[in-house]
XYZ file of C-alpha atoms in Angstrom:
591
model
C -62.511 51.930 -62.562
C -61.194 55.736 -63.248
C -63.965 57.034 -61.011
C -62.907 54.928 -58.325
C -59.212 55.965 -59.006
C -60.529 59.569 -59.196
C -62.722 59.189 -55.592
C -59.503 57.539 -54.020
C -57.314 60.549 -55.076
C -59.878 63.152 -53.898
C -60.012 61.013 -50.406
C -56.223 61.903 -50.217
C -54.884 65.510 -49.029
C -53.599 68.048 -51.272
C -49.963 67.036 -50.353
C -49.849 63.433 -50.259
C -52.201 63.682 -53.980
C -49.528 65.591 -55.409
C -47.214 62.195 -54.355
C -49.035 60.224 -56.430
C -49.219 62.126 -59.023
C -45.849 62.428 -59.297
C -45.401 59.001 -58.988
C -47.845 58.121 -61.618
C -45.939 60.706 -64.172
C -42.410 58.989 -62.952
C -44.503 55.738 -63.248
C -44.815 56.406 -66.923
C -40.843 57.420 -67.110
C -40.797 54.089 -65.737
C -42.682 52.463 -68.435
C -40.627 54.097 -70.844
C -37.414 52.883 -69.523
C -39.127 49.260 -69.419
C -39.946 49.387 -72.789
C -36.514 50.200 -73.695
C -35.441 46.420 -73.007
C -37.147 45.826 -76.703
C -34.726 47.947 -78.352
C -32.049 46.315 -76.624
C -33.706 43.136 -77.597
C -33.723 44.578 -81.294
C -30.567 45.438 -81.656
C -28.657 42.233 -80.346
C -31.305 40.414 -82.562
C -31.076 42.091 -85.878
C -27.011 42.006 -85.599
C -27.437 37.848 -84.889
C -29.334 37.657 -87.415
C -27.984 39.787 -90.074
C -24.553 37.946 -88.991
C -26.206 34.445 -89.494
C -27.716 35.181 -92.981
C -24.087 36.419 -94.028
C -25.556 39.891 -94.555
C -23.030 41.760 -92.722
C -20.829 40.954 -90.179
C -21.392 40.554 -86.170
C -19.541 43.339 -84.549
C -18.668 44.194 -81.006
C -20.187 47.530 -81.774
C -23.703 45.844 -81.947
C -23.055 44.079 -78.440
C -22.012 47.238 -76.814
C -25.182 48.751 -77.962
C -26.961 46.294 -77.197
C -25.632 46.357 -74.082
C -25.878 50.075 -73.001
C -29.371 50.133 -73.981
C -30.141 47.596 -71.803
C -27.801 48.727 -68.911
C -28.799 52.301 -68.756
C -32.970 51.050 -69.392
C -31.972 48.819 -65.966
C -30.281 51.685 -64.304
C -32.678 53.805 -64.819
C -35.585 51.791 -64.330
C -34.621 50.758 -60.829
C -33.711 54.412 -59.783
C -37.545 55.543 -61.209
C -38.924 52.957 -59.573
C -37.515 53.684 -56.173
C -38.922 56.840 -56.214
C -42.242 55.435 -57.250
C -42.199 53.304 -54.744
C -41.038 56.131 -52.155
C -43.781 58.318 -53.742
C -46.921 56.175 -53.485
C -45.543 54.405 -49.997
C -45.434 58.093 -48.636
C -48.740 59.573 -49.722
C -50.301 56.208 -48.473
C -49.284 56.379 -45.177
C -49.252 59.769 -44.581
C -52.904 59.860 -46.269
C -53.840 56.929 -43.082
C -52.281 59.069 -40.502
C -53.692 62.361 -41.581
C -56.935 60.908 -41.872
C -57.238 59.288 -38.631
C -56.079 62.540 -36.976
C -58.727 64.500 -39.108
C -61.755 61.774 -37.975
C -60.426 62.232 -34.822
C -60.266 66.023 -34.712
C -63.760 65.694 -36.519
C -65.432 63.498 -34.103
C -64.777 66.087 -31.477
C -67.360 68.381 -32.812
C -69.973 66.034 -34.169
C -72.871 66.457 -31.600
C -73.042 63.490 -28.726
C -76.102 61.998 -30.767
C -74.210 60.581 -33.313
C -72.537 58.554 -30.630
C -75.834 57.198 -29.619
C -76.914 55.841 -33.038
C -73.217 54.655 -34.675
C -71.776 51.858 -32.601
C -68.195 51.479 -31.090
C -67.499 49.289 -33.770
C -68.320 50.823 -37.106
C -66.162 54.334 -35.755
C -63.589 51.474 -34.690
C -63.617 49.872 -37.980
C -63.448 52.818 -40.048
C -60.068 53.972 -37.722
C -58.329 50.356 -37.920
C -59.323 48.570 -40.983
C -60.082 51.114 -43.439
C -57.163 53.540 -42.883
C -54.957 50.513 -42.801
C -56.385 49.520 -45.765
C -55.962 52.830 -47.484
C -52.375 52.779 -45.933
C -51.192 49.523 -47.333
C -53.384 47.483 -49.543
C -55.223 50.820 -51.180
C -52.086 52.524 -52.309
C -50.366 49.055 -53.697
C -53.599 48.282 -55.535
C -53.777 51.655 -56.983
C -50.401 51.440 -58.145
C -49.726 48.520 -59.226
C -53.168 48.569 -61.534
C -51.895 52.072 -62.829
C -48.529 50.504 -63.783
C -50.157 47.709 -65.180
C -52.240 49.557 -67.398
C -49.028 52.174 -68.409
C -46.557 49.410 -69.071
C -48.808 47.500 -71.658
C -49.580 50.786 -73.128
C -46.497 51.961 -73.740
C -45.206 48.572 -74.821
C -47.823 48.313 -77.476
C -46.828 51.808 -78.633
C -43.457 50.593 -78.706
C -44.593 47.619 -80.558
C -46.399 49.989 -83.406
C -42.837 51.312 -84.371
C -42.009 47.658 -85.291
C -44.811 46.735 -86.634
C -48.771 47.997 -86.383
C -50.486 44.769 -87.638
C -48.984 43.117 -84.335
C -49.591 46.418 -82.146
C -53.606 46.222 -83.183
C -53.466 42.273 -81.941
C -51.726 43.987 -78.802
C -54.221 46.206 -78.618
C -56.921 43.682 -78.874
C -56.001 41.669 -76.237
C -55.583 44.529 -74.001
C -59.073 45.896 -74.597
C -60.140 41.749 -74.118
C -58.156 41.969 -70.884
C -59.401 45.318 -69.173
C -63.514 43.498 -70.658
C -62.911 40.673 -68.607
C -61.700 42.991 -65.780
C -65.121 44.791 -65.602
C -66.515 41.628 -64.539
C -64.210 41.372 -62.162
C -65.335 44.598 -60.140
C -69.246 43.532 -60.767
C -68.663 39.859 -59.221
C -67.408 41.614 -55.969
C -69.376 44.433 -55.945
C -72.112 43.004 -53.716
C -69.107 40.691 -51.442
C -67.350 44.192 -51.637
C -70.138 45.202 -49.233
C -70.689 42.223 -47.023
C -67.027 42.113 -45.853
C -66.903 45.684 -45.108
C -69.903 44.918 -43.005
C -69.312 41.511 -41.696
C -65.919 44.002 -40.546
C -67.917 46.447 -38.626
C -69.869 43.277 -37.000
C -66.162 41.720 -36.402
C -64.704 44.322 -34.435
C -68.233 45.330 -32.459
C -68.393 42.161 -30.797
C -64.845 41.423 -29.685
C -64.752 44.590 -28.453
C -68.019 44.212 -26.818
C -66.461 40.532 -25.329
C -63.390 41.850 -24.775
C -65.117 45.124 -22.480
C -67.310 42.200 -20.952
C -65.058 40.136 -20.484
C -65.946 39.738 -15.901
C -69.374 39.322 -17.221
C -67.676 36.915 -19.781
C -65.881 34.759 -17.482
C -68.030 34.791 -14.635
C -70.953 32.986 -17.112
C -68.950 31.085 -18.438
C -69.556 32.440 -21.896
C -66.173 31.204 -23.040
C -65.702 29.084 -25.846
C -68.193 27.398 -28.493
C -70.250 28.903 -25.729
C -69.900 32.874 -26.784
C -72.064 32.189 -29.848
C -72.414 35.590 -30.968
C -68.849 36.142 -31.306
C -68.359 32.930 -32.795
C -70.985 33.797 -35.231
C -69.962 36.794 -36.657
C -65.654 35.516 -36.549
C -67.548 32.903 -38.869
C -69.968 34.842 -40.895
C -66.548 37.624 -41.666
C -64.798 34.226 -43.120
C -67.338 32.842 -44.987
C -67.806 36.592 -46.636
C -63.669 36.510 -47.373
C -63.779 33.222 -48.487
C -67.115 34.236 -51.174
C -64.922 37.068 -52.210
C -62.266 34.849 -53.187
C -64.325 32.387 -55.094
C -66.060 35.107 -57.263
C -62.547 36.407 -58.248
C -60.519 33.527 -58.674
C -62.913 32.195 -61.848
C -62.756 35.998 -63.520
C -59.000 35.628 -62.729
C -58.050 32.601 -64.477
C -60.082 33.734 -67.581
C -57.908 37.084 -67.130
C -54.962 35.052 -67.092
C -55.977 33.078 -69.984
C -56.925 35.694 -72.585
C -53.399 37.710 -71.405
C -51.394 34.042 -72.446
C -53.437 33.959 -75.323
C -53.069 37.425 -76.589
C -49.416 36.760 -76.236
C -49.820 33.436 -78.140
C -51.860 35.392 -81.129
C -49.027 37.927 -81.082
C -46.329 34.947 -82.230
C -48.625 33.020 -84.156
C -48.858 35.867 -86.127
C -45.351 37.086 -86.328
C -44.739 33.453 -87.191
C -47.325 33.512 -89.874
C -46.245 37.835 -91.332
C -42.386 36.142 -91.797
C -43.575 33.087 -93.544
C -45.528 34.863 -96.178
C -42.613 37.161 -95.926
C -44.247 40.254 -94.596
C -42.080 40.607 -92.082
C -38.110 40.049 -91.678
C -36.722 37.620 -89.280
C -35.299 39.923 -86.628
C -38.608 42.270 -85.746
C -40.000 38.487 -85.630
C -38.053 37.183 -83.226
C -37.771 40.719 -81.194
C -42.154 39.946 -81.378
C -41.745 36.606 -80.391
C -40.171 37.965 -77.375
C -42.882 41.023 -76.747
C -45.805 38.143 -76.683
C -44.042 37.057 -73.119
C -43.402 40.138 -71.564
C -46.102 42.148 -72.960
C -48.898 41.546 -70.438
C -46.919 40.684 -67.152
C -47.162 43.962 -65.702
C -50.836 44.367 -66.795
C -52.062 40.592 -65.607
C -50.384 41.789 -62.022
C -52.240 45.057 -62.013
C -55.407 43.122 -62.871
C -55.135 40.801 -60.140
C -55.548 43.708 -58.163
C -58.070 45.330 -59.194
C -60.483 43.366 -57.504
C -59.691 45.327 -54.522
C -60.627 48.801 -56.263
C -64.187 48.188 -55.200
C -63.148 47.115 -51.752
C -61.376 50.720 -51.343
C -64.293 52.521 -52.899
C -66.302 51.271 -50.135
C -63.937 52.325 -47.450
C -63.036 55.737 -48.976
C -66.839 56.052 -48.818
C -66.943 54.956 -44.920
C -64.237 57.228 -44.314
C -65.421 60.214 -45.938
C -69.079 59.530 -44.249
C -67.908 60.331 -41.215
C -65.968 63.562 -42.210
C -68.878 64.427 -44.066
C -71.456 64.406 -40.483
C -72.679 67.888 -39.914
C -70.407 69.633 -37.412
C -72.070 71.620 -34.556
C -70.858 75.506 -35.161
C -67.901 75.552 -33.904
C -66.398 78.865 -34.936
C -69.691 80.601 -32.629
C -71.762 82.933 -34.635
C -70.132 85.976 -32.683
C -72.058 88.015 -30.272
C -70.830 91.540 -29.304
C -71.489 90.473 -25.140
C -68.524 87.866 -26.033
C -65.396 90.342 -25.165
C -67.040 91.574 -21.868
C -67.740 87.471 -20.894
C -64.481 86.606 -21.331
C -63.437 89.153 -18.716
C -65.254 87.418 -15.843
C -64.493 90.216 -13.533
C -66.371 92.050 -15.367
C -69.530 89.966 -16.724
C -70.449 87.108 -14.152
C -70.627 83.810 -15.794
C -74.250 83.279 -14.801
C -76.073 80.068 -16.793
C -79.559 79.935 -17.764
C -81.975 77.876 -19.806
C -84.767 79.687 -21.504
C -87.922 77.342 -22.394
C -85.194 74.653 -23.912
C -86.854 71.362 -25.380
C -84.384 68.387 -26.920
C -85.173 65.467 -28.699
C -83.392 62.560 -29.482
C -84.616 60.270 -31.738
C -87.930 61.645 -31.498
C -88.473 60.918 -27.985
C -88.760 63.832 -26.034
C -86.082 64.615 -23.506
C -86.217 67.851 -22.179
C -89.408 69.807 -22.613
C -89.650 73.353 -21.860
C -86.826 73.501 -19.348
C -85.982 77.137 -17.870
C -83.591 78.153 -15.250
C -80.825 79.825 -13.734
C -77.552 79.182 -12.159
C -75.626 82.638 -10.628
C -71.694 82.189 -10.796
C -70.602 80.544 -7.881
C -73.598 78.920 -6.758
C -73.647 75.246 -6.034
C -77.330 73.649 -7.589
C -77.626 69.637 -7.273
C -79.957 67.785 -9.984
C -82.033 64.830 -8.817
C -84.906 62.768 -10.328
C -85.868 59.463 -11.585
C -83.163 57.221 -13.054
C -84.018 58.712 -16.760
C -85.924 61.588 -15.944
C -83.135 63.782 -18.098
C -80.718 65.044 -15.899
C -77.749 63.972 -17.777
C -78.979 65.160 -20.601
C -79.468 68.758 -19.188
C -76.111 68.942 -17.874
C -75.401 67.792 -21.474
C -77.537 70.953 -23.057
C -75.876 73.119 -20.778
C -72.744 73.292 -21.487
C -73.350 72.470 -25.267
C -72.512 68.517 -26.238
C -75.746 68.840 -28.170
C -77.480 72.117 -29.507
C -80.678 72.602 -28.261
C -83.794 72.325 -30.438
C -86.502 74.983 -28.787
C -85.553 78.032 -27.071
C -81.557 79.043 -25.931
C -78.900 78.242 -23.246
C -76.723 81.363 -22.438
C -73.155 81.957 -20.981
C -72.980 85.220 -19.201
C -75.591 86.467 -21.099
C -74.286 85.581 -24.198
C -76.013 82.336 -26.192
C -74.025 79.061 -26.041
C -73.678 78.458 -29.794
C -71.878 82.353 -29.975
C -69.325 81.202 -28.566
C -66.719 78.829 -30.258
C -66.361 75.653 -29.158
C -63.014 75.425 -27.741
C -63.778 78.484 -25.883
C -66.994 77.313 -24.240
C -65.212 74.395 -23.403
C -62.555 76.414 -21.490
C -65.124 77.343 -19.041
C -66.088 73.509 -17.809
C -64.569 71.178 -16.807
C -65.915 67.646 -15.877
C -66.243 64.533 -13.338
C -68.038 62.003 -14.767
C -69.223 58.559 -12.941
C -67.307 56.654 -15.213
C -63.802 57.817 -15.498
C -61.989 57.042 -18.745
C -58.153 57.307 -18.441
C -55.820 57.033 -20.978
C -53.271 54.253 -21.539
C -50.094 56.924 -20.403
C -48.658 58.387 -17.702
C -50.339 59.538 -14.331
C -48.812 62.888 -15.371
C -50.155 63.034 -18.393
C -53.638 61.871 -17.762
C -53.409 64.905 -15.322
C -51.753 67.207 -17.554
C -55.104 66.467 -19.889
C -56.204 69.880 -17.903
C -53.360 71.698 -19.049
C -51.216 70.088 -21.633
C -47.853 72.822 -20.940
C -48.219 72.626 -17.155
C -45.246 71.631 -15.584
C -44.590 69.326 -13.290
C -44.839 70.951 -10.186
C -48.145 71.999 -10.834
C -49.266 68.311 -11.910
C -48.212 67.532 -8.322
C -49.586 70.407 -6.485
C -53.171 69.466 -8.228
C -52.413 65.834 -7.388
C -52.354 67.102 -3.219
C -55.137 68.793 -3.723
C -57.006 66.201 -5.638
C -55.956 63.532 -2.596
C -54.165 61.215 -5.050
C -50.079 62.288 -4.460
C -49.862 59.349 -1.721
C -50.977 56.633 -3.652
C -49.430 57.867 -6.670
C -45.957 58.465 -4.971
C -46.121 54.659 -3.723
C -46.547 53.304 -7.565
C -43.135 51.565 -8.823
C -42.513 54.977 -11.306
C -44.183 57.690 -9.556
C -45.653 59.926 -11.619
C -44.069 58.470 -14.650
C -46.376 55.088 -13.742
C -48.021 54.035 -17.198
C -51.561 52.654 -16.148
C -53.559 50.437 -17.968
C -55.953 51.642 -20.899
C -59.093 53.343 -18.940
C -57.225 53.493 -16.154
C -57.997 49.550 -15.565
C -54.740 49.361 -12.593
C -55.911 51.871 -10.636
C -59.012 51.418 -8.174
C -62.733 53.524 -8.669
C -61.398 55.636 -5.907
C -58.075 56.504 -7.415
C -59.341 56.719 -11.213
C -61.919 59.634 -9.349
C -59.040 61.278 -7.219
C -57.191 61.490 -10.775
C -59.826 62.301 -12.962
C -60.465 65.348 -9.952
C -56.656 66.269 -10.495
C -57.173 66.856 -14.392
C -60.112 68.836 -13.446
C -57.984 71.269 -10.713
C -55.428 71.136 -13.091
C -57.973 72.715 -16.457
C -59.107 75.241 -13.653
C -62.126 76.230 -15.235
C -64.736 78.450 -13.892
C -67.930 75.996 -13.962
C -67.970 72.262 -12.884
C -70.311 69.671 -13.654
C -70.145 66.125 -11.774
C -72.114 63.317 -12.985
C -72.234 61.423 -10.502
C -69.038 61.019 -9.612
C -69.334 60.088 -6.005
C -71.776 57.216 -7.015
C -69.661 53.803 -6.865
C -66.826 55.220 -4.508
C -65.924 52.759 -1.950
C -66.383 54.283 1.949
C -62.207 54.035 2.326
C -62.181 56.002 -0.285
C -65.043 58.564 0.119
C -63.415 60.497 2.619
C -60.437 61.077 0.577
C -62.613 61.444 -2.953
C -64.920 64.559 -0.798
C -62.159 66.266 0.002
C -60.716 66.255 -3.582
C -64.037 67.487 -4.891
C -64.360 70.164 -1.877
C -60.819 71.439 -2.968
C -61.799 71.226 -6.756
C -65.295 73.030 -6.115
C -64.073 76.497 -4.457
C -64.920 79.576 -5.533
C -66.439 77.619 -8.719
C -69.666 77.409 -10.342
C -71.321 73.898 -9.276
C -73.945 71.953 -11.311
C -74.030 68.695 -9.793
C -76.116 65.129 -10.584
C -76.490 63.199 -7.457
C -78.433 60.698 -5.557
C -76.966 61.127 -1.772
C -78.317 62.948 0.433
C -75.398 64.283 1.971
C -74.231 65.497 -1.378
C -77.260 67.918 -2.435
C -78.526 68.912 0.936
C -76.157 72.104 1.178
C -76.699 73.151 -2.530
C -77.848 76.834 -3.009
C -81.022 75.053 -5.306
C -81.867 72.225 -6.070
C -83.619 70.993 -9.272
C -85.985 67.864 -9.748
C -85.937 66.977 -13.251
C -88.777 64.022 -14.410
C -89.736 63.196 -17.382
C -87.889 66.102 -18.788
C -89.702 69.017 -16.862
C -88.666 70.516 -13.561
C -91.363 68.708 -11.248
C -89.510 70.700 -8.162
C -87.036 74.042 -7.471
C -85.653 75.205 -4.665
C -83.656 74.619 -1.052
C -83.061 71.430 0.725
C -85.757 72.412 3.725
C -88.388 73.781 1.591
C -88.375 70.912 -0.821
C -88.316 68.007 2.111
C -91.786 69.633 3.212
C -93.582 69.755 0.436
C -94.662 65.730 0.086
C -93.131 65.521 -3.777
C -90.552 63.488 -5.420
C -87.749 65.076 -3.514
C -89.587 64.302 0.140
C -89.931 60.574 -1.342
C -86.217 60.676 -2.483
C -84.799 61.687 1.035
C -87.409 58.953 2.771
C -85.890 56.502 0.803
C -82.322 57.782 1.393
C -83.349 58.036 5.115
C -84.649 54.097 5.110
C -81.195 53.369 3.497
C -79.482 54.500 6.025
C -81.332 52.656 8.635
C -80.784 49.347 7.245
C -78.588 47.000 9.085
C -77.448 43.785 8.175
């Protein structure tokens, strides 16, 4: 259990561990001020009794001490436990947030190929149910077990001040208690597991039915019909439900050796006054211990069931934090200061004998070229030939793994990330905007940019008139992925971010590919306006597109098969010759 406790409090940030430490120490102040109630307890009941037996009389003196014992042990016990409470509910919370922004800052420099073998749903998981576990249920759990554990303590210790024959049967049925509570943590060890799992599984398919959902509807997959979902909704509740069982047996017995350590305790104070061992009052203030004494420990214990259930997604969490980051810093390179003046050192590309793997398929092998700043090169070949991938190598989403990619003359992985980055800028085929404003989707490019710039890259982009007739302008909040705007406009917009980064090298992926003809004209003109005086690497499969490109490059099967200009490439009978026949017979087809 303390290892657990220790791995959770490692998991947390400097700051926010300092929280709960702090409200563990005030959680023992706590304790103390808990355990005060006995002396109050002792004090009324020694005077009663003392008064009874004709000993000495019953005073108001006793009552008032009784009294302010009590009162200030209440007083203060509610004012330590608000800040316990404030304590533990901060570092939780601010432990969730911090974390999510630190797996999100992380995941921005794992390389692409981790994307490729963790799904949607396990990153998803990790982000939703873990940190909200760690937020909520972790830090309560944590907490209240701690408590537990400090309350009986210190009440026992109290107890041995009375009496240490009843503080070792204390003690006894608090080492009973925390024996039973190992078994606890071993009978969900293994359902610990599952439902972090069966979790992952949970979330992966209702997002996947939820991001199918036209494919969904139009097969009619709805229902008792969508058996995969329904599957795994089920197989998540049957895990829960196994969870439960295994605790709730382990529970009771818990529950029964706490109400039977307390019954032991008054037997035997019963039994130490009879044979007159003990006097009547420090019986009767025992008789009242044996009910209170293992409350706060029996609710800390029901909890602790969840410890292993944390474990697991402290151990998800810190997985991904732990993935090897690509270098970001750059390994330095004297050429560096002269390439970041590109007056003065072109920002030329080129690809020396580069080879990538993924998964140990070969992707790229042997690849060498180069691209002179400014020059426009198109990039065709076979649907999975590697093209992507290339354009991927290029500009550094994954490190090469043979030979070197260089930027102005300086290698890729000198350079730090975010300042590579500022020299590309991107238009995908499949636009992803965020649920915000159209200004702020656009300001992506340029966070501080004002608004009149926002608008004067919207103009250029072709996307001001449809955006000006949207109910807010500007200020129009569209859909998550950009799901109320068309595959023209999402383009047009995506274009705008990209005019409004103004970096010096563009790559599109496509992005012409599933543009509607009203809106080609429109979407040309945006990337003619976006492409001046810029360094083009493009991906397409029309004609139209590549034909005026300073080179052109046919990747297959992850070699260049073909290099060179539009006319000297249609003569030569290869796979670019076949790929403008085909676009040619396209063209001619009439319905």
């Amino acid at each position: 259990m303390f290892e657990i406790l220790k791995r959770f409090f490692d998991f947390c940030d400097k700051e926010n561990r300092n929280k709960f430490y702090a409200a563990i120490a005030l959680g023992v102040v706590n304790s103390f001020f808990m355990a005060l109630r006995i002396a109050a307890i002792a004090v009324m009941m020694q005077g009663v009794i003392r008064a009874a037996t004709g000993t000495e009389a019953f005073s108001a003196k006793t009552i008032w001490l009784s009294f302010g014992i009590m009162a200030f042990s209440v007083a203060a016990a509610i004012v330590t436990k608000k800040n316990v409470s404030m304590w533990q509910t901060e570092g939780g919370y601010r432990t969730c947030a911090q974390k999510r922004i630190q797996i999100a800052e992380h995941l921005r420099y794992v390389p692409m190929g981790y994307f490729n073998q963790n799904s949607l749903g396990q990153i998803t998981s990790v982000t939703t149910n873990t940190m909200e576990l760690m937020g909520d249920v972790a830090t309560r759990a944590v907490m209240l077990v701690m408590q537990g554990l400090l309350d009986s303590a210190l009440i026992i210790v109290m107890i041995f001040f009375f009496d240490w024959r009843i503080a070792l049967i204390a003690t006894a049925g608090f080492c009973a208690f925390q024996f039973v509570n190992v078994f606890m943590r071993l009978a969900v060890r293994g359902a610990s597991m599952e439902k972090s799992l069966a979790d992952e599984a949970q979330i992966e398919k209702v997002l996947e039915h939820i991001q199918g959902i036209a494919e969904v509807k139009a097969y009619n997959l709805t229902g008792k019909r969508s058996k995969e979902l329904n599957a795994v909704i089920d197989r998540a509740k049957k895990v829960c439900i196994k969870m439960e069982m295994r605790c709730i047996p382990i529970s009771a017995i818990q529950s029964i050796v706490s109400k039977f350590s307390g019954v032991a305790i008054a037997l035997a104070s019963i039994w130490f006054y009879l044979n007159g061992s003990m006097p009547l009052e420090k019986c009767a203030v025992m008789l009242i211990c044996s009910y209170m004494l293992f409350a706060a420990l029996e609710a800390g214990g029901n909890y602790s069931a969840l410890l292993r259930v944390i474990d697991i997604g402290v151990q998800k969490a810190q997985a991904i934090l732990d993935i090897p980051l690509m270098d970001i810093e750059g390994r330095g390179h004297p050429l560096l200061p002269a390439a970041r003046e590109r007056r003065n050192a072109p920002l030329d590309i080129s690809a020396n004998d580069i080879s990538f793997a993924y998964d140990k398929k070969k992707i790229i092998d042997g690849v060498s070229l180069q691209i002179p700043e400014r020059s426009k090169v198109a990039i065709v070949g076979p649907s999975g030939g590697g093209k992507t991938t290339l354009c991927h190598l290029l500009s550094r989403f994954w490190d090469v793994d043979k030979g070197s990619v260089t930027l102005g003359g300086v290698d890729v992985r000198d350079w730090s990330m975010d300042e590579l980055m500022a020299n590309f800028s991107f238009v995908f085929q499949n636009v992803y905007l965020f649920h915000d404003t159209i200004a702020n989707n656009i300001r992506f490019g340029n966070p501080s940019a004002p608004m009149k710039d926002v608008i004067a890259a919207a103009k250029k982009a072709c996307c001001h008139d449809f955006i000006s007739a949207l109910p807010n302008g500007y200020d129009t909040v569209i859909g998550e992925g950009g799901a109320s705007l068309s595959g023209g406009e999402k383009q047009r917009v995506s274009i705008a971010r990209a005019i409004m980064k103004n970096a010096p090298i563009i790559i599109l992926d496509e992005a012409t590919a599933n543009v509607d003809p009203e809106n080609e004209r429109d979407l040309m003109a945006a990337v003619s306006e976006l492409t001046k005086e810029k360094t083009v690497i493009m991906i397409a499969h029309r004609l139209k597109t590549v034909r005026d490109a300073d080179q052109i490059i046919v990747i297959d099967k992850g070699k260049i098969a073909e290099q060179g200009k539009h006319r000297t490439l249609a003569k030569s009978g290869g796979i670019y010759s076949r790929f403008i026949d085909s676009r040619k017979q396209a063209v001619s087809w009439k319905i």
